[in-house]
């Protein structure tokens, strides 16, 4: 009897010891993670974790709140985003398809990303590729809303793009707060969770607020194109890879759109007949979003993206017509 | 609270056993089943390893990075310790993590961490975007209008049109998918005004 008791204690102590060393290992693992591994973890966690909460977005004097529900079903991610300010609308995502619900107009606008088969150039940016354009540093630990967070600073190697500061939950890898930084380190925009709940998301919460029965459904039709065949040569900043080149409808007719991304920032180049683009007297910049438009022959080239103004301008200025 | 209680009876087949083990971990079995499962864990090495694996899966699922430092050797060591003394596995001594839900495809994370983040967003100094003088004659002046009251994007129907179109195809790879939507949630969608 006594032998059985002490054996039992021994077992309990062994388990306790195992748990402690496990926890230590785990903390050590987080400490040992390189900046690149942190970035990979952020990428994975954003997709694979279940969470719900409220996102606060701030840019200049403007603040927006959105409710977000995210569920990973083992294969694809489902998400519902409800902006709480401005006009009523909701974004319901399943994998690469986003349905934008506009209750005022009783319309559903379906955005479906055209995927790899038609875009062989499309490859998700790896941490390695990111490191060619940015240097990533662990700059310490900070508590954010009770979460022990790793703070990462991502500095561009050249000032043709912005920097970022990220707060990543060390336990789950979820990005809890992010800032986009200008050339002088000033904060251009920031995003952070208020009331966040990780795990245990009721799938009912993914359902839209309105029944869309009888609503008009529109789907954006993209047609992949070869820019050279279309007679255009575009020069993105170094490190930006071509993601898409499509012919797509815009408000006043078809346009060419080319999207480039360096894994963190992206920019679009729109090419339209000058007449359709019309005369514009101004394009405002909005925090990290800058735009520049320029006439090239009978076309208007408009560059829009999360890049500095000078970058948007140089991309627009480098756009040229080439012989077919 | 409990979805269902597993009643007594012996485990038939691996699926049954796994279900019962995860119920045991959830503290959702009756006393008789608990005893028979513990007995089985003691005798059956395969069942013991299953049990350890279930525990690991629970941890791995709760934190997606756990899996990356999972070491089978460690599990075996714990398994060996536990096989010596199965009674320490009394369900009450284990965290109730609703493991069974982890095991079902599509089930959400059951271990809920509800927290309130008090986010103190510092007031940004660069409130109004900088005015940029453009000298190229054919180019457009980019200039920030910043009257208060209305979000900037909404004030520029031209820009928001492009932003909505840009958002459709811009995949943020590191940032969460929603980032562009949160950023331009007020933008008029391209087709909306067609």
XYZ file of C-alpha atoms in Angstrom:
518
model
C 0.000 0.000 0.000
C 2.689 2.356 1.055
C 4.786 1.371 -1.969
C 1.821 2.091 -4.205
C 1.415 5.545 -2.668
C 5.035 6.517 -3.167
C 4.935 5.218 -6.698
C 1.916 7.374 -7.287
C 3.781 10.392 -5.926
C 6.755 9.595 -8.052
C 4.496 9.526 -11.079
C 2.927 12.834 -10.127
C 6.331 14.434 -9.621
C 7.523 13.052 -12.945
C 4.518 14.566 -14.702
C 4.976 17.868 -12.901
C 8.621 17.946 -13.836
C 7.766 17.095 -17.413
C 5.200 19.910 -17.516
C 7.634 22.447 -16.107
C 10.375 21.499 -18.528
C 7.834 21.540 -21.331
C 6.782 25.058 -20.393
C 10.418 26.116 -20.132
C 11.179 24.545 -23.476
C 8.282 26.396 -24.935
C 9.380 29.770 -23.591
C 12.906 29.020 -24.756
C 11.545 28.169 -28.164
C 9.814 31.542 -28.380
C 13.053 33.218 -27.282
C 15.036 31.323 -29.889
C 12.741 32.233 -32.749
C 14.431 34.315 -35.401
C 12.664 37.373 -36.793
C 11.944 35.424 -39.977
C 10.366 32.611 -37.977
C 8.210 35.150 -36.188
C 6.994 36.450 -39.521
C 6.166 32.940 -40.697
C 4.309 32.295 -37.466
C 2.292 35.499 -37.884
C 1.380 34.420 -41.387
C 0.258 30.950 -40.273
C -1.583 32.054 -37.184
C -3.580 34.729 -38.969
C -4.932 31.996 -41.180
C -5.196 29.005 -38.906
C -6.406 30.324 -35.576
C -10.010 30.835 -34.602
C -10.631 34.224 -33.109
C -13.177 36.968 -32.760
C -12.901 40.530 -31.625
C -12.966 44.160 -32.531
C -10.308 45.766 -34.676
C -9.537 49.422 -34.246
C -8.012 51.167 -37.212
C -6.523 54.603 -36.921
C -5.157 56.893 -39.580
C -4.553 60.550 -38.883
C -7.536 61.851 -36.989
C -9.742 59.100 -38.316
C -10.663 56.033 -36.282
C -12.672 53.074 -37.469
C -13.876 49.992 -35.718
C -14.715 46.653 -37.253
C -15.928 43.458 -35.744
C -14.096 40.433 -36.985
C -14.794 36.705 -36.725
C -12.277 34.232 -38.091
C -12.637 30.452 -38.287
C -10.293 27.927 -39.872
C -12.131 24.724 -40.728
C -9.018 22.654 -41.306
C -8.848 23.495 -44.994
C -9.889 27.056 -45.621
C -10.388 30.212 -43.627
C -13.779 31.808 -43.106
C -14.132 35.357 -42.017
C -16.766 37.942 -41.386
C -15.843 41.588 -41.170
C -18.400 44.133 -40.023
C -17.312 47.747 -40.228
C -19.104 49.542 -37.403
C -18.708 53.040 -38.846
C -20.009 54.656 -41.979
C -22.407 53.036 -44.372
C -23.666 49.588 -43.520
C -21.905 46.743 -45.239
C -20.347 43.422 -44.459
C -17.546 41.376 -45.945
C -17.993 37.626 -45.814
C -14.974 35.627 -46.853
C -14.530 31.976 -47.636
C -11.040 31.067 -48.828
C -10.311 33.454 -51.698
C -13.840 34.596 -52.280
C -15.136 37.731 -50.625
C -18.796 38.710 -50.729
C -19.428 42.359 -50.057
C -22.951 42.895 -48.812
C -24.496 46.307 -49.386
C -27.914 46.340 -47.696
C -28.911 49.848 -48.883
C -28.669 48.744 -52.497
C -29.647 45.129 -51.801
C -26.565 43.999 -53.657
C -23.904 41.383 -53.197
C -20.603 42.032 -54.909
C -18.505 38.925 -55.259
C -14.751 39.320 -55.463
C -13.031 36.114 -56.372
C -9.301 36.174 -56.630
C -8.154 34.509 -59.776
C -5.756 31.868 -58.566
C -2.511 30.277 -59.670
C -3.534 28.353 -62.796
C -4.114 31.583 -64.630
C -1.312 33.380 -62.809
C 1.817 31.254 -62.761
C 3.791 34.249 -61.559
C 1.780 34.354 -58.390
C 3.765 32.987 -55.517
C 3.246 33.843 -51.931
C 6.165 35.851 -50.684
C 8.408 33.941 -48.361
C 10.185 35.437 -45.396
C 13.427 35.072 -47.357
C 12.145 37.275 -50.111
C 10.943 39.848 -47.615
C 14.398 40.040 -46.138
C 15.806 41.236 -49.427
C 13.882 44.470 -49.119
C 13.550 44.794 -45.357
C 15.543 44.124 -42.260
C 13.551 42.565 -39.457
C 14.557 42.905 -35.827
C 13.269 41.581 -32.525
C 13.098 44.718 -30.447
C 11.843 43.223 -27.217
C 8.758 42.154 -25.402
C 5.777 44.219 -24.409
C 2.496 43.416 -22.847
C -0.507 44.337 -24.937
C -3.865 43.946 -23.244
C -2.572 41.209 -20.993
C -0.855 39.308 -23.800
C 2.880 38.826 -23.680
C 3.911 40.124 -27.088
C 7.054 40.010 -29.167
C 7.719 43.334 -30.833
C 9.155 43.196 -34.331
C 10.478 46.121 -36.267
C 10.579 45.886 -40.028
C 12.738 48.512 -41.637
C 12.893 49.029 -45.380
C 16.409 48.903 -46.793
C 15.547 51.810 -49.063
C 13.095 54.604 -48.497
C 10.943 53.610 -51.446
C 8.626 51.743 -49.068
C 7.308 52.013 -45.531
C 8.421 50.350 -42.317
C 6.284 48.436 -39.839
C 6.164 47.668 -36.168
C 4.319 44.507 -35.158
C 3.184 43.196 -31.779
C 2.800 39.429 -31.920
C 1.254 37.304 -29.177
C 4.095 35.003 -28.120
C 1.784 32.131 -27.293
C -0.468 32.055 -30.346
C 1.477 34.047 -32.936
C -1.516 36.247 -33.616
C -0.749 39.787 -34.704
C -2.357 41.968 -32.033
C -1.207 45.358 -33.144
C 0.544 46.810 -36.172
C 1.824 50.209 -37.166
C 2.886 51.453 -40.570
C 5.798 53.843 -40.257
C 6.836 56.710 -42.493
C 10.321 57.724 -43.475
C 10.989 59.543 -40.220
C 9.468 56.789 -38.123
C 6.152 58.603 -37.802
C 3.061 56.414 -37.480
C 0.992 56.604 -40.663
C -1.675 54.141 -39.629
C -2.218 51.568 -36.970
C -4.436 48.638 -36.336
C -5.071 46.883 -33.041
C -7.479 44.485 -31.473
C -9.681 45.573 -28.653
C -11.619 42.743 -26.973
C -10.005 39.736 -28.583
C -11.084 36.178 -27.990
C -8.838 33.410 -29.272
C -10.518 30.088 -29.878
C -14.053 28.800 -29.422
C -15.772 30.813 -32.114
C -19.425 30.051 -32.628
C -19.853 29.482 -36.348
C -23.205 31.218 -36.250
C -21.199 34.402 -35.932
C -19.973 33.937 -39.501
C -23.457 34.408 -40.866
C -24.235 37.786 -42.393
C -26.650 40.144 -40.663
C -29.069 40.086 -43.535
C -30.677 37.453 -45.680
C -29.510 38.189 -49.194
C -32.374 36.429 -50.862
C -33.526 38.374 -53.880
C -30.497 40.694 -53.782
C -28.698 41.463 -56.987
C -25.421 39.575 -57.263
C -22.526 40.980 -59.268
C -19.221 39.346 -59.860
C -16.106 41.107 -61.030
C -14.895 39.521 -64.230
C -11.105 39.535 -64.542
C -9.408 38.401 -67.685
C -5.699 37.648 -67.401
C -3.617 39.564 -69.894
C -0.015 39.845 -70.950
C 1.018 43.462 -70.460
C 3.629 43.317 -73.210
C 1.077 42.045 -75.674
C -1.092 44.935 -74.603
C 1.803 47.239 -75.475
C 2.886 48.272 -71.991
C 6.038 48.072 -69.974
C 5.845 48.705 -66.236
C 8.779 48.926 -63.860
C 7.923 48.157 -60.233
C 10.320 49.047 -57.417
C 12.989 46.413 -56.700
C 11.600 43.484 -54.733
C 8.028 43.984 -55.943
C 6.888 40.920 -57.854
C 4.100 40.847 -60.413
C 1.022 39.266 -58.843
C -1.730 39.845 -61.348
C -2.225 41.468 -64.721
C -5.857 41.597 -65.769
C -8.397 43.366 -67.894
C -11.228 44.333 -65.582
C -14.262 46.561 -65.495
C -13.935 49.946 -63.861
C -16.696 52.468 -63.421
C -16.361 53.962 -66.878
C -15.288 50.952 -68.874
C -12.604 48.314 -69.044
C -9.123 48.972 -67.678
C -5.879 47.092 -67.335
C -4.793 46.466 -63.764
C -1.375 45.155 -62.773
C -0.687 44.338 -59.136
C 2.786 44.146 -57.616
C 3.697 43.114 -54.091
C 6.838 42.731 -52.001
C 5.035 40.630 -49.414
C 4.182 43.506 -47.130
C 3.094 46.336 -49.374
C 1.321 46.208 -52.705
C 0.530 48.610 -55.482
C -1.783 48.586 -58.446
C -1.232 50.212 -61.807
C -4.409 51.046 -63.728
C -4.280 51.830 -67.424
C -7.403 53.324 -68.989
C -8.280 55.312 -72.088
C -7.712 58.938 -71.092
C -11.264 59.864 -72.044
C -12.712 57.260 -69.683
C -10.453 58.223 -66.815
C -11.648 61.799 -67.276
C -10.038 64.847 -65.858
C -9.144 64.719 -62.223
C -8.070 67.665 -60.286
C -6.798 65.896 -57.231
C -6.051 62.580 -55.664
C -5.655 62.770 -51.914
C -3.190 60.697 -50.033
C -4.560 58.825 -47.050
C -2.040 57.773 -44.441
C 0.111 55.130 -46.114
C -1.968 55.083 -49.281
C -0.668 57.229 -52.079
C -1.753 57.702 -55.642
C -0.368 59.305 -58.742
C -1.853 59.634 -62.198
C -0.205 60.551 -65.457
C -1.132 60.762 -69.097
C 0.805 58.518 -71.433
C -0.302 59.137 -74.998
C -4.022 58.492 -75.144
C -4.049 56.603 -71.847
C -4.146 57.523 -68.203
C -1.846 55.548 -65.917
C -2.882 55.619 -62.252
C -0.745 54.085 -59.511
C -2.378 53.374 -56.144
C -0.787 51.544 -53.239
C 0.543 51.430 -49.702
C 3.797 53.017 -50.777
C 5.354 56.464 -50.378
C 4.170 59.122 -52.779
C 7.559 59.234 -54.510
C 7.317 55.506 -55.253
C 3.828 55.784 -56.719
C 5.061 58.676 -58.840
C 8.169 56.920 -60.114
C 6.192 53.815 -61.067
C 3.722 55.973 -62.995
C 6.555 57.868 -64.665
C 8.343 54.695 -65.683
C 5.280 53.281 -67.413
C 5.793 53.322 -71.144
C 4.212 52.174 -74.336
C 6.202 49.644 -76.303
C 5.879 48.472 -79.878
C 3.705 45.417 -80.271
C -22.506 22.253 -21.176
C -21.689 18.672 -22.024
C -22.505 17.650 -25.514
C -22.988 14.066 -24.514
C -21.866 11.677 -21.902
C -20.107 8.522 -22.935
C -21.706 5.597 -21.159
C -19.918 2.419 -20.147
C -18.920 -0.383 -22.436
C -15.628 -1.429 -23.902
C -13.918 0.429 -26.653
C -14.300 -1.206 -30.019
C -11.875 -0.196 -32.708
C -9.447 2.703 -32.677
C -12.023 5.382 -33.455
C -14.118 4.370 -30.482
C -11.080 4.309 -28.270
C -9.944 7.732 -29.404
C -13.374 9.172 -28.841
C -13.483 7.674 -25.367
C -10.003 8.879 -24.500
C -10.811 12.396 -25.562
C -14.015 12.187 -23.544
C -11.936 11.068 -20.613
C -9.712 14.064 -21.067
C -12.784 16.263 -21.083
C -13.995 14.642 -17.894
C -17.072 13.508 -19.754
C -17.145 9.802 -18.951
C -18.960 8.021 -16.174
C -17.080 6.296 -13.371
C -17.296 2.783 -14.815
C -15.948 3.897 -18.189
C -13.255 5.918 -16.486
C -12.091 2.864 -14.593
C -12.140 0.621 -17.633
C -10.263 3.178 -19.705
C -7.606 3.660 -17.071
C -7.237 -0.088 -16.856
C -6.859 -0.232 -20.606
C -4.320 2.579 -20.604
C -2.320 0.669 -18.052
C -2.284 -2.545 -20.049
C -2.365 -1.420 -23.624
C 0.766 0.396 -24.800
C -0.940 1.567 -27.972
C -3.756 3.143 -25.974
C -1.189 4.829 -23.721
C 0.558 6.381 -26.701
C -2.791 7.493 -28.066
C -3.507 9.179 -24.797
C -0.206 11.054 -24.868
C -0.765 12.024 -28.443
C -4.178 13.396 -27.568
C -2.612 15.535 -24.881
C -0.008 16.792 -27.307
C -2.578 17.500 -29.963
C -4.533 19.550 -27.472
C -1.498 21.662 -26.704
C -0.456 21.880 -30.303
C -3.887 23.003 -31.374
C -4.196 25.563 -28.644
C -1.050 27.171 -29.837
C -0.199 26.659 -33.442
C 3.504 26.963 -32.813
C 3.637 24.184 -30.263
C 3.634 21.636 -33.043
C 6.876 23.031 -34.373
C 8.765 22.119 -31.192
C 6.957 18.876 -30.580
C 9.487 16.126 -29.835
C 8.325 12.540 -29.987
C 11.082 11.474 -27.595
C 9.685 13.683 -24.909
C 6.234 12.219 -25.378
C 7.611 8.713 -25.065
C 9.334 9.607 -21.826
C 6.121 10.982 -20.387
C 4.266 7.983 -21.765
C 6.678 5.706 -19.937
C 6.176 7.613 -16.697
C 2.454 7.532 -17.095
C 2.324 3.871 -17.928
C 3.949 3.254 -14.564
C 1.240 5.104 -12.773
C -1.986 5.554 -14.652
C -3.936 6.852 -11.687
C -2.314 10.264 -11.942
C -4.348 10.657 -15.083
C -7.498 11.292 -13.102
C -9.441 13.670 -15.320
C -9.994 16.178 -12.541
C -6.266 16.763 -12.352
C -6.076 17.788 -16.002
C -7.067 21.059 -17.539
C -10.464 20.796 -19.154
C -9.683 21.747 -22.656
C -12.583 20.192 -24.510
C -10.111 18.167 -26.485
C -12.766 16.229 -28.294
C -13.588 19.254 -30.338
C -10.002 19.380 -31.531
C -10.273 15.956 -32.925
C -13.208 16.661 -35.176
C -12.417 18.233 -38.507
C -13.727 21.736 -38.635
C -14.223 22.059 -34.925
C -13.119 25.362 -33.538
C -10.576 25.982 -30.860
C -12.294 25.068 -27.659
C -9.834 26.456 -25.222
C -11.069 29.945 -25.197
C -8.954 32.753 -24.011
C -11.251 35.659 -23.530
C -9.454 38.852 -22.897
C -10.031 42.486 -23.064
C -7.299 44.481 -24.642
C -7.109 47.958 -23.365
C -5.639 49.532 -26.412
C -4.318 52.972 -25.856
C -3.833 54.274 -29.334
C -1.565 57.243 -29.099
C -2.706 60.301 -30.935
C -0.838 60.457 -34.145
C 1.184 63.518 -34.808
C 0.966 63.348 -38.528
C -2.737 63.955 -38.617
C -3.060 65.680 -41.922
C -1.196 64.159 -44.820
C 1.570 66.267 -46.222
C 0.899 68.382 -49.222
C 3.030 67.319 -52.099
C 3.764 69.723 -54.859
C 3.997 68.064 -58.208
C 5.826 69.749 -61.012
C 5.274 67.361 -63.891
C 2.801 69.160 -66.143
C 0.813 66.136 -67.184
C 0.617 64.737 -63.731
C -2.038 65.370 -61.206
C -1.552 67.379 -58.116
C -1.675 65.176 -55.077
C -2.918 67.112 -52.205
C -4.499 66.402 -48.897
C -7.734 68.027 -48.018
C -8.307 67.584 -44.351
C -11.514 69.175 -43.128
C -12.728 67.358 -40.063
C -15.842 65.287 -39.727
C -15.713 62.931 -42.658
C -13.250 60.161 -43.379
C -10.805 61.159 -46.055
C -11.429 58.287 -48.378
C -15.115 59.036 -48.608
C -14.333 62.531 -49.757
C -12.566 61.349 -52.850
C -14.809 59.282 -55.085
C -12.037 59.009 -57.654
C -9.480 57.584 -55.252
C -11.900 55.272 -53.515
C -12.817 53.731 -56.835
C -9.202 52.752 -57.378
C -8.771 51.718 -53.778
C -11.697 49.329 -54.003
C -10.262 47.853 -57.194
C -6.783 47.653 -55.664
C -8.143 45.968 -52.547
C -9.728 43.199 -54.597
C -6.416 41.903 -55.877
C -3.925 43.023 -53.255
C -3.123 39.996 -51.105
C -1.473 40.917 -47.882
C 0.790 37.952 -47.202
C 2.062 38.772 -43.755
C -0.742 41.027 -42.616
C -4.142 39.477 -41.932
C -6.311 39.072 -44.989
C -8.741 41.721 -43.790
C -6.181 44.486 -43.619
C -7.118 46.105 -46.935
C -10.804 45.832 -46.088
C -10.392 47.426 -42.698
C -8.291 50.123 -44.293
C -10.828 51.038 -46.923
C -14.073 49.787 -45.433
C -15.801 52.984 -46.500
C -14.680 52.863 -50.105
C -17.389 52.603 -52.689
C -17.079 49.294 -54.421
C -16.214 49.435 -58.033
C -19.419 47.975 -59.336
C -21.657 49.648 -56.848
C -22.016 52.847 -58.746
C -21.990 51.377 -62.179
